[in-house]
Short mmCIF file of C-alpha atoms in Angstrom, two decimals:
data_model
loop_
_atom_site.label_atom_id
_atom_site.label_comp_id
_atom_site.label_asym_id
_atom_site.label_seq_id
_atom_site.Cartn_x
_atom_site.Cartn_y
_atom_site.Cartn_z
CA UNK A 11 8.34 -35.09 31.79
CA UNK A 12 8.69 -31.44 32.25
CA UNK A 13 6.86 -29.16 29.51
CA UNK A 14 8.43 -25.79 28.72
CA UNK A 15 7.78 -24.26 32.23
CA UNK A 16 7.74 -20.33 31.76
CA UNK A 17 11.40 -19.82 33.42
CA UNK A 18 13.13 -16.43 32.58
CA UNK A 19 15.86 -18.45 30.68
CA UNK A 20 13.52 -20.08 28.52
CA UNK A 21 11.16 -16.72 27.78
CA UNK A 22 14.35 -14.82 26.85
CA UNK A 23 15.30 -17.55 24.34
CA UNK A 24 11.94 -17.67 22.81
CA UNK A 25 11.85 -13.67 22.79
CA UNK A 26 15.39 -13.42 21.06
CA UNK A 27 14.08 -16.06 17.96
CA UNK A 28 10.73 -14.32 17.73
CA UNK A 29 12.30 -10.78 17.66
CA UNK A 30 15.08 -12.20 15.02
CA UNK A 31 12.33 -13.30 12.94
CA UNK A 32 10.58 -10.15 13.36
CA UNK A 33 13.62 -7.87 12.22
CA UNK A 34 14.07 -10.05 9.14
CA UNK A 35 10.69 -9.52 8.30
CA UNK A 36 10.90 -5.74 8.42
CA UNK A 37 13.98 -5.63 6.90
CA UNK A 38 12.64 -7.46 3.96
CA UNK A 39 10.00 -4.88 3.67
CA UNK A 40 12.29 -1.69 3.93
CA UNK A 41 15.11 -2.88 1.77
CA UNK A 42 13.22 -2.85 -1.38
CA UNK A 43 13.04 0.36 -3.56
CA UNK A 44 9.17 -0.59 -3.72
CA UNK A 45 6.96 -3.10 -1.72
CA UNK A 46 5.38 -4.02 -5.21
CA UNK A 47 2.04 -5.10 -4.69
CA UNK A 48 -0.83 -5.57 -7.05
CA UNK A 49 -3.60 -3.61 -5.66
CA UNK A 50 -1.73 -1.58 -3.29
CA UNK A 51 -0.92 1.36 -5.83
CA UNK A 52 -4.56 1.40 -6.45
CA UNK A 53 -5.16 1.77 -2.59
CA UNK A 54 -2.67 4.85 -2.64
CA UNK A 55 -4.38 6.63 -5.47
CA UNK A 56 -7.61 6.33 -4.01
CA UNK A 57 -6.24 7.39 -0.71
CA UNK A 58 -4.86 10.47 -2.64
CA UNK A 59 -8.23 11.19 -4.13
CA UNK A 60 -10.07 11.20 -0.67
CA UNK A 61 -7.52 13.94 0.37
CA UNK A 62 -8.33 15.88 -2.94
CA UNK A 63 -11.91 15.82 -2.61
CA UNK A 64 -11.94 16.15 0.99
CA UNK A 65 -9.67 19.56 0.36
CA UNK A 66 -9.98 22.53 -2.10
CA UNK A 67 -9.96 20.06 -5.28
CA UNK A 68 -8.02 22.72 -7.04
CA UNK A 69 -6.57 20.03 -9.41
CA UNK A 70 -10.24 19.17 -10.58
CA UNK A 71 -10.44 15.70 -9.30
CA UNK A 72 -14.16 16.21 -8.66
CA UNK A 73 -14.59 16.27 -12.72
CA UNK A 74 -13.97 12.46 -12.51
CA UNK A 75 -14.68 11.25 -8.94
CA UNK A 76 -17.28 11.27 -6.35
CA UNK A 77 -17.45 10.23 -2.62
CA UNK A 78 -19.25 7.07 -2.17
CA UNK A 79 -21.53 7.63 0.49
CA UNK A 80 -22.49 3.76 1.01
CA UNK A 81 -20.18 2.70 3.73
CA UNK A 82 -18.76 -0.92 3.61
CA UNK A 83 -16.66 -2.92 5.87
CA UNK A 84 -13.40 -1.74 3.88
CA UNK A 85 -12.28 1.37 5.01
CA UNK A 86 -9.13 1.03 7.49
CA UNK A 87 -6.54 0.64 5.19
CA UNK A 88 -7.37 3.36 2.76
CA UNK A 89 -7.95 5.98 5.60
CA UNK A 90 -4.59 5.13 7.17
CA UNK A 91 -2.81 5.61 3.75
CA UNK A 92 -4.71 8.88 3.26
CA UNK A 93 -3.26 9.92 6.79
CA UNK A 94 -0.03 8.63 5.62
CA UNK A 95 0.30 10.32 2.33
CA UNK A 96 0.08 13.66 3.94
CA UNK A 97 3.58 12.81 5.68
CA UNK A 98 5.39 10.60 3.36
CA UNK A 99 5.93 9.66 -0.35
CA UNK A 100 3.57 7.04 -1.65
CA UNK A 101 6.30 4.05 -1.95
CA UNK A 102 7.06 4.91 2.03
CA UNK A 103 3.30 5.26 2.98
CA UNK A 104 2.86 1.73 1.75
CA UNK A 105 5.82 0.37 3.78
CA UNK A 106 4.84 2.20 6.69
CA UNK A 107 1.45 0.45 6.26
CA UNK A 108 2.68 -2.78 5.67
CA UNK A 109 5.12 -2.67 8.54
CA UNK A 110 2.29 -1.89 10.73
CA UNK A 111 0.51 -5.20 9.48
CA UNK A 112 3.68 -7.09 10.22
CA UNK A 113 4.00 -5.85 13.75
CA UNK A 114 0.28 -6.08 14.53
CA UNK A 115 0.18 -9.79 13.31
CA UNK A 116 3.24 -10.95 14.93
CA UNK A 117 2.41 -9.67 18.35
CA UNK A 118 -1.21 -10.29 17.87
CA UNK A 119 -0.42 -14.00 17.17
CA UNK A 120 1.99 -13.99 20.19
CA UNK A 121 -0.58 -12.39 22.43
CA UNK A 122 -2.98 -15.13 21.33
CA UNK A 123 -0.66 -17.56 22.27
CA UNK A 124 0.20 -16.21 25.82
CA UNK A 125 -3.12 -16.19 26.69
CA UNK A 126 -4.12 -19.60 25.51
CA UNK A 127 -0.83 -21.55 26.66
CA UNK A 128 0.11 -22.35 29.96
CA UNK A 129 3.83 -22.39 29.34
CA UNK A 130 6.52 -20.52 27.31
CA UNK A 131 5.13 -19.79 23.83
CA UNK A 132 7.86 -21.61 22.17
CA UNK A 133 6.21 -21.62 18.75
CA UNK A 134 4.76 -18.06 18.41
CA UNK A 135 7.56 -18.03 15.51
CA UNK A 136 4.85 -20.00 13.71
CA UNK A 137 3.42 -16.68 12.41
CA UNK A 138 6.28 -15.78 10.26
CA UNK A 139 5.72 -18.58 7.57
CA UNK A 140 2.33 -16.67 6.92
CA UNK A 141 3.07 -13.16 7.28
CA UNK A 142 4.08 -12.54 3.67
CA UNK A 143 1.51 -14.46 2.09
CA UNK A 144 -0.56 -14.28 -1.38
CA UNK A 145 -3.22 -11.79 -0.05
CA UNK A 146 -0.68 -9.56 0.87
CA UNK A 147 1.38 -9.48 -2.11
CA UNK A 148 -2.02 -9.16 -4.00
CA UNK A 149 -2.46 -6.00 -2.08
CA UNK A 150 -5.36 -6.98 -0.01
CA UNK A 151 -4.38 -4.63 2.87
CA UNK A 152 -7.55 -4.51 4.62
CA UNK A 153 -8.11 -7.83 4.80
CA UNK A 154 -4.51 -8.60 5.80
CA UNK A 155 -4.94 -5.81 8.62
CA UNK A 156 -8.24 -7.58 9.49
CA UNK A 157 -6.48 -10.91 9.93
CA UNK A 158 -3.69 -9.29 12.40
CA UNK A 159 -6.64 -7.91 14.40
CA UNK A 160 -8.34 -11.05 14.68
CA UNK A 161 -5.44 -12.77 16.72
CA UNK A 162 -5.61 -9.75 19.39
CA UNK A 163 -9.63 -10.38 19.28
CA UNK A 164 -9.15 -14.17 20.21
CA UNK A 165 -6.75 -13.50 23.15
CA UNK A 166 -9.08 -10.51 24.31
CA UNK A 167 -12.25 -13.11 24.05
CA UNK A 168 -10.24 -15.72 25.88
CA UNK A 169 -9.35 -13.56 28.92
CA UNK A 170 -13.08 -11.88 28.59
CA UNK A 171 -14.43 -15.54 29.36
CA UNK A 172 -12.06 -16.10 32.16
CA UNK A 173 -12.78 -12.66 33.97
CA UNK A 174 -15.65 -10.77 32.15
CA UNK A 175 -14.45 -7.38 33.83
CA UNK A 176 -15.70 -3.99 32.30
CA UNK A 177 -12.13 -3.41 31.16
CA UNK A 178 -12.22 -6.44 29.14
CA UNK A 179 -15.60 -6.01 27.78
CA UNK A 180 -14.61 -2.50 26.64
CA UNK A 181 -11.44 -4.38 24.64
CA UNK A 182 -13.47 -6.67 23.17
CA UNK A 183 -15.98 -4.46 21.94
CA UNK A 184 -13.55 -2.18 20.64
CA UNK A 185 -11.68 -4.91 18.71
CA UNK A 186 -14.81 -6.12 17.08
CA UNK A 187 -15.74 -2.68 15.90
CA UNK A 188 -12.09 -2.08 14.41
CA UNK A 189 -12.62 -5.51 12.58
CA UNK A 190 -16.04 -4.51 11.57
CA UNK A 191 -14.61 -1.58 9.89
CA UNK A 192 -11.66 -3.13 8.57
CA UNK A 193 -12.61 -6.35 6.51
CA UNK A 194 -16.04 -8.66 6.73
CA UNK A 195 -14.19 -11.97 6.49
CA UNK A 196 -12.07 -11.74 9.59
CA UNK A 197 -15.00 -10.19 11.42
CA UNK A 198 -16.99 -12.95 11.03
CA UNK A 199 -14.62 -15.44 12.11
CA UNK A 200 -14.26 -13.50 15.21
CA UNK A 201 -17.98 -13.64 15.72
CA UNK A 202 -17.71 -17.46 15.13
CA UNK A 203 -14.90 -17.37 17.76
CA UNK A 204 -17.11 -15.40 20.20
CA UNK A 205 -19.73 -17.91 20.21
CA UNK A 206 -17.68 -20.95 20.39
CA UNK A 207 -15.59 -19.45 23.28
CA UNK A 208 -18.62 -17.90 25.18
CA UNK A 209 -21.47 -20.34 24.90
CA UNK A 210 -19.77 -22.99 27.04
CA UNK A 211 -18.71 -20.33 29.74
CA UNK A 212 -22.76 -19.38 29.61
CA UNK A 213 -23.71 -23.03 30.24
CA UNK A 214 -20.86 -23.17 33.10
CA UNK A 215 -22.49 -20.09 34.95
CA UNK A 216 -26.26 -21.50 34.93
CA UNK A 217 -25.89 -22.28 38.56
CA UNK A 218 -24.83 -18.93 39.35
CA UNK A 219 -27.59 -16.60 38.43
CA UNK A 220 -25.74 -13.58 39.09
CA UNK A 221 -22.57 -14.65 37.20
CA UNK A 222 -24.88 -15.62 34.46
CA UNK A 223 -26.48 -12.14 34.25
CA UNK A 224 -23.22 -10.40 34.34
CA UNK A 225 -21.43 -12.62 31.64
CA UNK A 226 -24.80 -12.36 29.40
CA UNK A 227 -25.10 -8.53 29.14
CA UNK A 228 -21.30 -7.75 29.19
CA UNK A 229 -20.96 -10.02 26.00
CA UNK A 230 -24.08 -8.73 24.66
CA UNK A 231 -22.57 -5.25 25.19
CA UNK A 232 -19.16 -5.91 23.34
CA UNK A 233 -20.57 -8.03 20.74
CA UNK A 234 -24.04 -5.83 19.61
CA UNK A 235 -22.74 -2.56 18.48
CA UNK A 236 -20.29 -3.96 15.74
CA UNK A 237 -23.07 -6.85 14.89
CA UNK A 238 -25.75 -4.10 14.32
CA UNK A 239 -23.31 -1.79 12.18
CA UNK A 240 -22.33 -4.88 10.12
CA UNK A 241 -25.95 -5.75 9.42
CA UNK A 242 -26.86 -2.13 8.50
CA UNK A 243 -23.65 -1.46 6.21
CA UNK A 244 -22.76 -4.88 4.87
CA UNK A 245 -23.48 -4.49 1.17
CA UNK A 246 -26.47 -6.77 0.12
CA UNK A 247 -25.65 -9.72 -1.94
CA UNK A 248 -27.26 -10.07 -5.77
CA UNK A 249 -30.23 -11.93 -5.86
CA UNK A 250 -28.62 -14.93 -7.66
CA UNK A 251 -26.07 -15.62 -5.21
CA UNK A 252 -26.82 -18.09 -2.50
CA UNK A 253 -25.01 -18.64 0.76
CA UNK A 254 -24.04 -22.17 0.64
CA UNK A 255 -22.03 -23.67 -2.59
CA UNK A 256 -20.46 -27.32 -2.50
CA UNK A 257 -16.46 -26.67 -3.28
CA UNK A 258 -15.58 -29.87 -1.71
CA UNK A 259 -13.48 -31.34 -4.68
CA UNK A 260 -9.99 -33.09 -5.20
CA UNK A 261 -8.77 -29.36 -6.23
CA UNK A 262 -9.76 -27.50 -3.34
CA UNK A 263 -8.52 -30.00 -1.02
CA UNK A 264 -5.15 -30.22 -2.38
CA UNK A 265 -4.96 -26.40 -2.51
CA UNK A 266 -5.85 -26.43 0.91
CA UNK A 267 -3.31 -29.12 2.28
CA UNK A 268 -0.38 -27.65 -0.32
CA UNK A 269 -0.70 -24.19 1.32
CA UNK A 270 -1.23 -22.64 -2.11
CA UNK A 271 -3.01 -19.58 -0.29
CA UNK A 272 0.64 -18.94 0.82
CA UNK A 273 2.79 -19.20 -2.57
CA UNK A 274 3.74 -15.98 -4.11
CA UNK A 275 6.36 -17.12 -6.60
CA UNK A 276 5.49 -20.91 -6.84
CA UNK A 277 8.88 -22.03 -8.52
CA UNK A 278 11.34 -21.58 -5.59
CA UNK A 279 9.07 -21.54 -2.71
CA UNK A 280 7.16 -25.15 -3.23
CA UNK A 281 9.86 -27.16 -2.06
CA UNK A 282 10.08 -25.08 1.09
CA UNK A 283 6.47 -25.42 1.78
CA UNK A 284 6.63 -29.05 1.42
CA UNK A 285 9.26 -29.11 3.88
CA UNK A 286 6.73 -26.75 5.99
CA UNK A 287 4.23 -29.27 5.58
CA UNK A 288 6.54 -32.06 6.92
CA UNK A 289 7.06 -29.92 10.07
CA UNK A 290 3.13 -29.36 10.54
CA UNK A 291 2.82 -33.14 10.28
CA UNK A 292 5.32 -33.42 12.78
CA UNK A 293 3.79 -31.11 15.38
CA UNK A 294 0.33 -32.69 14.88
CA UNK A 295 1.90 -36.05 15.82
CA UNK A 296 3.72 -34.57 18.88
CA UNK A 297 0.66 -32.68 19.63
CA UNK A 298 -1.47 -36.06 19.59
CA UNK A 299 0.89 -37.62 21.85
CA UNK A 300 0.71 -35.05 24.42
CA UNK A 301 -2.98 -35.22 24.28
CA UNK A 302 -2.84 -39.07 24.50
CA UNK A 303 -0.31 -38.50 27.75
CA UNK A 304 -2.66 -35.69 29.24
CA UNK A 305 -6.03 -37.31 28.45
CA UNK A 306 -7.32 -34.25 27.46
CA UNK A 307 -7.85 -31.41 24.81
CA UNK A 308 -6.42 -28.50 25.31
CA UNK A 309 -8.18 -25.40 23.65
CA UNK A 310 -11.06 -27.17 22.26
CA UNK A 311 -12.56 -24.09 21.24
CA UNK A 312 -9.68 -23.44 18.85
CA UNK A 313 -10.12 -26.89 17.28
CA UNK A 314 -14.00 -26.02 16.99
CA UNK A 315 -12.98 -22.47 15.30
CA UNK A 316 -10.93 -24.43 12.75
CA UNK A 317 -13.39 -26.79 12.03
CA UNK A 318 -15.82 -24.11 11.27
CA UNK A 319 -13.27 -22.41 9.21
CA UNK A 320 -12.58 -25.20 6.99
CA UNK A 321 -16.57 -25.83 6.70
CA UNK A 322 -16.91 -22.09 5.41
CA UNK A 323 -13.68 -22.90 3.14
CA UNK A 324 -15.63 -25.88 1.37
CA UNK A 325 -19.17 -24.67 1.50
CA UNK A 326 -19.71 -20.91 1.53
CA UNK A 327 -19.92 -18.85 -1.88
CA UNK A 328 -16.56 -17.45 -2.48
CA UNK A 329 -18.43 -14.32 -3.98
CA UNK A 330 -21.02 -13.88 -1.20
CA UNK A 331 -22.11 -10.30 -0.65
CA UNK A 332 -20.27 -9.29 -3.89
CA UNK A 333 -16.88 -10.29 -2.47
CA UNK A 334 -14.27 -12.58 -3.91
CA UNK A 335 -11.16 -14.91 -2.81
CA UNK A 336 -13.04 -16.22 0.13
CA UNK A 337 -12.00 -19.75 -0.51
CA UNK A 338 -8.22 -18.42 -0.21
CA UNK A 339 -8.89 -16.56 2.61
CA UNK A 340 -10.61 -19.00 4.69
CA UNK A 341 -7.70 -21.35 3.73
CA UNK A 342 -5.23 -18.73 5.02
CA UNK A 343 -7.39 -18.16 8.20
CA UNK A 344 -7.60 -22.34 8.91
CA UNK A 345 -3.82 -22.77 8.47
CA UNK A 346 -3.18 -19.77 10.92
CA UNK A 347 -5.91 -21.17 13.46
CA UNK A 348 -4.45 -24.63 12.96
CA UNK A 349 -0.77 -23.17 13.60
CA UNK A 350 -2.24 -21.35 16.76
CA UNK A 351 -3.64 -24.27 18.37
CA UNK A 352 -0.14 -26.09 17.65
CA UNK A 353 1.67 -23.19 19.31
CA UNK A 354 -0.39 -23.57 22.30
CA UNK A 355 -0.06 -27.47 23.14
CA UNK A 356 2.65 -28.26 25.76
CA UNK A 357 5.52 -30.00 24.64
CA UNK A 358 8.48 -31.50 26.26
CA UNK A 359 11.39 -29.19 26.97
CA UNK A 360 13.86 -31.01 25.34
CA UNK A 361 12.12 -30.96 22.07
CA UNK A 362 10.88 -27.22 22.18
CA UNK A 363 14.17 -25.48 21.15
CA UNK A 364 14.85 -27.88 18.29
CA UNK A 365 11.36 -27.42 17.18
CA UNK A 366 11.26 -23.70 17.37
CA UNK A 367 14.60 -23.49 15.33
CA UNK A 368 13.38 -25.79 12.72
CA UNK A 369 10.31 -23.44 12.19
CA UNK A 370 12.63 -20.28 12.35
CA UNK A 371 14.95 -21.64 9.75
CA UNK A 372 12.17 -22.45 7.15
CA UNK A 373 10.85 -18.96 7.60
CA UNK A 374 14.24 -17.55 6.93
CA UNK A 375 14.60 -19.53 3.84
CA UNK A 376 10.94 -18.57 2.72
CA UNK A 377 11.82 -15.09 3.22
CA UNK A 378 15.10 -15.09 1.50
CA UNK A 379 13.81 -16.91 -1.71
CA UNK A 380 10.89 -14.80 -2.02
CA UNK A 381 12.89 -11.42 -1.10
CA UNK A 382 15.22 -12.11 -4.14
CA UNK A 383 12.15 -12.83 -6.56
CA UNK A 384 10.17 -9.78 -5.33
CA UNK A 385 13.28 -7.64 -5.50
CA UNK A 386 13.52 -8.23 -9.20
CA UNK A 387 10.07 -7.12 -9.66
CA UNK A 388 10.60 -4.11 -7.46
CA UNK A 389 13.50 -2.98 -9.45
CA UNK A 390 11.39 -2.79 -12.70
CA UNK A 391 8.60 -0.95 -10.74
CA UNK A 392 11.01 1.62 -9.59
CA UNK A 393 12.22 2.42 -13.20
CA UNK A 394 8.87 2.54 -14.23
CA UNK A 395 8.10 4.89 -11.62
CA UNK A 396 11.04 7.06 -12.57
CA UNK A 397 9.89 7.05 -16.09
CA UNK A 398 6.58 8.83 -15.01
CA UNK A 399 8.25 11.82 -13.21
CA UNK A 400 7.97 14.20 -15.98
CA UNK A 401 4.03 14.23 -16.11
CA UNK A 402 2.73 17.16 -14.17
CA UNK A 403 0.15 17.51 -11.46
CA UNK A 404 -3.40 17.65 -13.11
CA UNK A 405 -2.81 16.06 -16.00
CA UNK A 406 -5.29 13.01 -17.37
CA UNK A 407 -3.19 10.14 -17.75
CA UNK A 408 -4.37 6.83 -19.37
CA UNK A 409 -1.87 4.14 -18.05
CA UNK A 410 -1.87 0.84 -20.06
CA UNK A 411 -0.39 -2.51 -18.87
CA UNK A 412 0.05 -5.06 -21.36
CA UNK A 413 2.37 -7.55 -19.19
CA UNK A 414 0.69 -7.43 -15.70
CA UNK A 415 2.85 -10.40 -14.66
CA UNK A 416 6.16 -8.98 -16.15
CA UNK A 417 6.03 -11.02 -19.30
CA UNK A 418 8.98 -11.13 -21.18
CA UNK A 419 10.14 -13.34 -24.29
CA UNK A 420 12.34 -15.22 -21.85
CA UNK A 421 10.44 -15.39 -18.22
CA UNK A 422 7.71 -14.22 -16.33
CA UNK A 423 8.72 -12.31 -13.26
CA UNK A 424 5.60 -12.71 -11.31
CA UNK A 425 3.85 -15.91 -12.44
CA UNK A 426 0.85 -15.98 -10.04
CA UNK A 427 0.09 -12.16 -9.30
CA UNK A 428 -0.20 -9.30 -11.45
CA UNK A 429 2.34 -7.32 -9.74
CA UNK A 430 2.61 -4.47 -12.52
CA UNK A 431 -1.07 -4.07 -13.38
CA UNK A 432 -1.87 -0.95 -11.26
CA UNK A 433 2.16 0.35 -10.50
CA UNK A 434 0.98 3.73 -12.24
CA UNK A 435 -0.64 4.37 -8.71
CA UNK A 436 2.42 5.11 -7.05
CA UNK A 437 3.22 7.99 -9.31
CA UNK A 438 -0.40 9.26 -9.47
CA UNK A 439 -0.34 9.32 -5.71
CA UNK A 440 2.80 11.38 -5.43
CA UNK A 441 2.55 13.53 -8.59
CA UNK A 442 -1.50 14.47 -8.30
CA UNK A 443 -2.44 13.78 -11.59
CA UNK A 444 -5.74 12.12 -12.76
CA UNK A 445 -5.18 8.52 -13.54
CA UNK A 446 -7.92 6.61 -15.34
CA UNK A 447 -6.37 3.38 -13.86
CA UNK A 448 -8.46 2.94 -10.87
CA UNK A 449 -10.72 0.18 -11.01
CA UNK A 450 -11.71 0.76 -7.26
CA UNK A 451 -14.00 3.76 -8.30
CA UNK A 452 -15.74 1.27 -10.52
CA UNK A 453 -16.92 -0.93 -7.79
CA UNK A 454 -19.40 -0.54 -5.02
CA UNK A 455 -17.28 -1.03 -1.99
CA UNK A 456 -14.68 1.40 -2.13
CA UNK A 457 -14.49 5.09 -0.94
CA UNK A 458 -14.78 6.74 -4.27
CA UNK A 459 -16.93 6.52 -7.38
CA UNK A 460 -16.39 7.54 -11.10
CA UNK A 461 -18.98 9.77 -12.57
CA UNK A 462 -20.82 7.72 -15.13
CA UNK A 463 -20.10 10.23 -17.86
CA UNK A 464 -16.49 9.93 -17.65
CA UNK A 465 -16.09 6.35 -16.19
CA UNK A 466 -13.20 4.78 -18.55
CA UNK A 467 -14.60 1.31 -17.76
CA UNK A 468 -17.87 2.40 -19.78
CA UNK A 469 -16.73 5.12 -21.99
CA UNK A 470 -13.10 3.94 -23.01
CA UNK A 471 -14.25 1.82 -25.88
CA UNK A 472 -17.47 1.69 -28.17
CA UNK A 473 -18.85 -1.22 -26.85
CA UNK A 474 -19.62 0.29 -23.46
CA UNK A 475 -17.97 -2.58 -21.49
CA UNK A 476 -14.56 -1.90 -21.50
CA UNK A 477 -12.06 -4.43 -20.00
CA UNK A 478 -9.15 -2.29 -19.93
CA UNK A 479 -7.10 -4.30 -17.60
CA UNK A 480 -7.67 -7.66 -19.45
CA UNK A 481 -7.63 -6.16 -22.51
CA UNK A 482 -5.90 -2.84 -23.13
CA UNK A 483 -5.43 -2.60 -26.68
CA UNK A 484 -9.16 -2.01 -26.90
CA UNK A 485 -8.61 1.46 -25.61
CA UNK A 486 -10.22 4.16 -27.88
CA UNK A 487 -8.39 7.35 -26.74
CA UNK A 488 -10.15 9.54 -29.51
CA UNK A 489 -13.47 8.13 -28.89
CA UNK A 490 -13.40 8.38 -25.18
CA UNK A 491 -12.42 12.28 -25.57
CA UNK A 492 -15.34 12.48 -27.51
CA UNK A 493 -18.02 10.61 -25.54
CA UNK A 494 -16.58 12.07 -22.20
CA UNK A 495 -15.67 15.57 -23.11
CA UNK A 496 -12.43 15.15 -21.18
CA UNK A 497 -9.04 15.11 -22.96
CA UNK A 498 -6.36 12.48 -22.43
CA UNK A 499 -3.03 14.57 -22.03
CA UNK A 500 -0.93 11.41 -21.46
CA UNK A 501 -0.86 7.60 -22.52
CA UNK A 502 1.50 5.35 -20.86
CA UNK A 503 1.82 1.61 -21.86
CA UNK A 504 4.19 -0.43 -20.60
CA UNK A 505 4.87 -4.41 -21.41
CA UNK A 506 4.46 -6.47 -24.86
CA UNK A 507 4.33 -4.25 -27.84
CA UNK A 508 0.58 -4.28 -28.96
CA UNK A 509 -0.96 -1.54 -31.34
CA UNK A 510 -3.21 0.50 -28.82
CA UNK A 511 -5.54 2.43 -31.28
CA UNK A 512 -5.55 2.58 -35.01
CA UNK A 513 -3.12 5.50 -34.94
CA UNK A 514 -0.78 4.53 -32.37
CA UNK A 515 2.95 3.81 -32.76
CA UNK A 516 3.81 0.14 -31.71
CA UNK A 517 6.58 0.60 -29.11
CA UNK A 518 9.68 -2.07 -28.91
CA UNK A 519 10.82 -0.79 -25.45
CA UNK A 520 9.67 -2.04 -22.24
CA UNK A 521 7.71 1.08 -21.66
CA UNK A 522 7.08 4.25 -23.63
CA UNK A 523 5.04 7.31 -23.00
CA UNK A 524 2.75 8.94 -25.98
CA UNK A 525 2.18 12.58 -25.26
CA UNK A 526 -1.03 14.08 -26.72
CA UNK A 527 -1.39 17.97 -27.10
CA UNK A 528 1.00 19.28 -24.32
CA UNK A 529 4.69 19.47 -23.96
CA UNK A 530 6.54 18.59 -20.77
#
């Protein structure tokens, strides 16, 4: 039985389907007034702070922030946004970055399929069911960019093993370095993949001394620079954090099997993910039949990598090295590695096109329902950003969000992700006012830090440990001004009506601005 031979006709047909799904993905990004994410506005604002601190700082950002000189593998996204902010408004800059991620991930997955499969990559379209995942809408831009680079690295490693030339050594080394400065989780997965692919190749060349030496030193040359930098700059774990934690239970197994890591708006998306699960099961059965007929397993290293990812998902500390969300990140990577393996399994030609069309239709349906829900959230964010237009540059602003998920009396616009939590960052990045809503500067793994005497996470309430994100009503404006010596010019509160301080008025509108001391 003939299996998807790489003819020109087949290749054109597959390319057309891939480009159609890519175009619809990019359309979904650019059609929205704001591609609203939870942490994306904070990244944009942090990029603005970097530009001001690296420039003349005429507006006095240095009164509040200082540069974090402790490098960590979390730089690429903010550096790209800093460059984009010099060219575009904040909303457009974010869309450009998200579009770059979509293109990198789509073509990286396709490159990996082409490198690892013998025929036409019919199922490279599988990537489009994972492009707009939970982590992207959460605003984990560095992780998402790292995820995209991971598949380029897998393709490069496979080609390197087949022919360890100087050019391919440099390519692998450059990709590993790029991963290292982007995000640690995809970088570690790339290291696992490198070991899984190269160690068997080293064993095969034991009889060829020259070949063994060439492969060994070129592999080391590609690997060591990134590994050394990672070892030096990775933030150390706290003493109480262990490497291994047993997370193997019914809940985590169900979350993995039900693809919870992909869900953004659960109600309309869950039925489609059930359908997607059935498609994956059908593909797995078909792959098993193909493997049995050919009496051999193709791409065994991918299956080994999948096993390693699942083990990390269930047994490695979720907050290792001061991070978070490792479990859900590894779940996403596990499914995408599984999708890559399925896409590389040769299949009967008469089934290839119907399966590819089925995957494409599921991806389009997911994109449609998600776009409608996301669009409703984006419209609210656009109205909020317009409301902040009168705020002048250099002003000190305290944004308080009482409805991070868009809770209303009758509905919740974003039931899973707090899409509205940091949306003031869009206005702060463009209008160059100093916003006290910057959680990133209160951590050790971003590029800016609060000056301790003005840090709102310690100075904005009398207790000294201010949870202004979770309990914005505890904000003590007068006390902060006394403790920090800095005046707050504007307080913006959005969402449910809550009394902010003893002398604050209670608003009944969706959002309101309280001006202190200055007229606009």
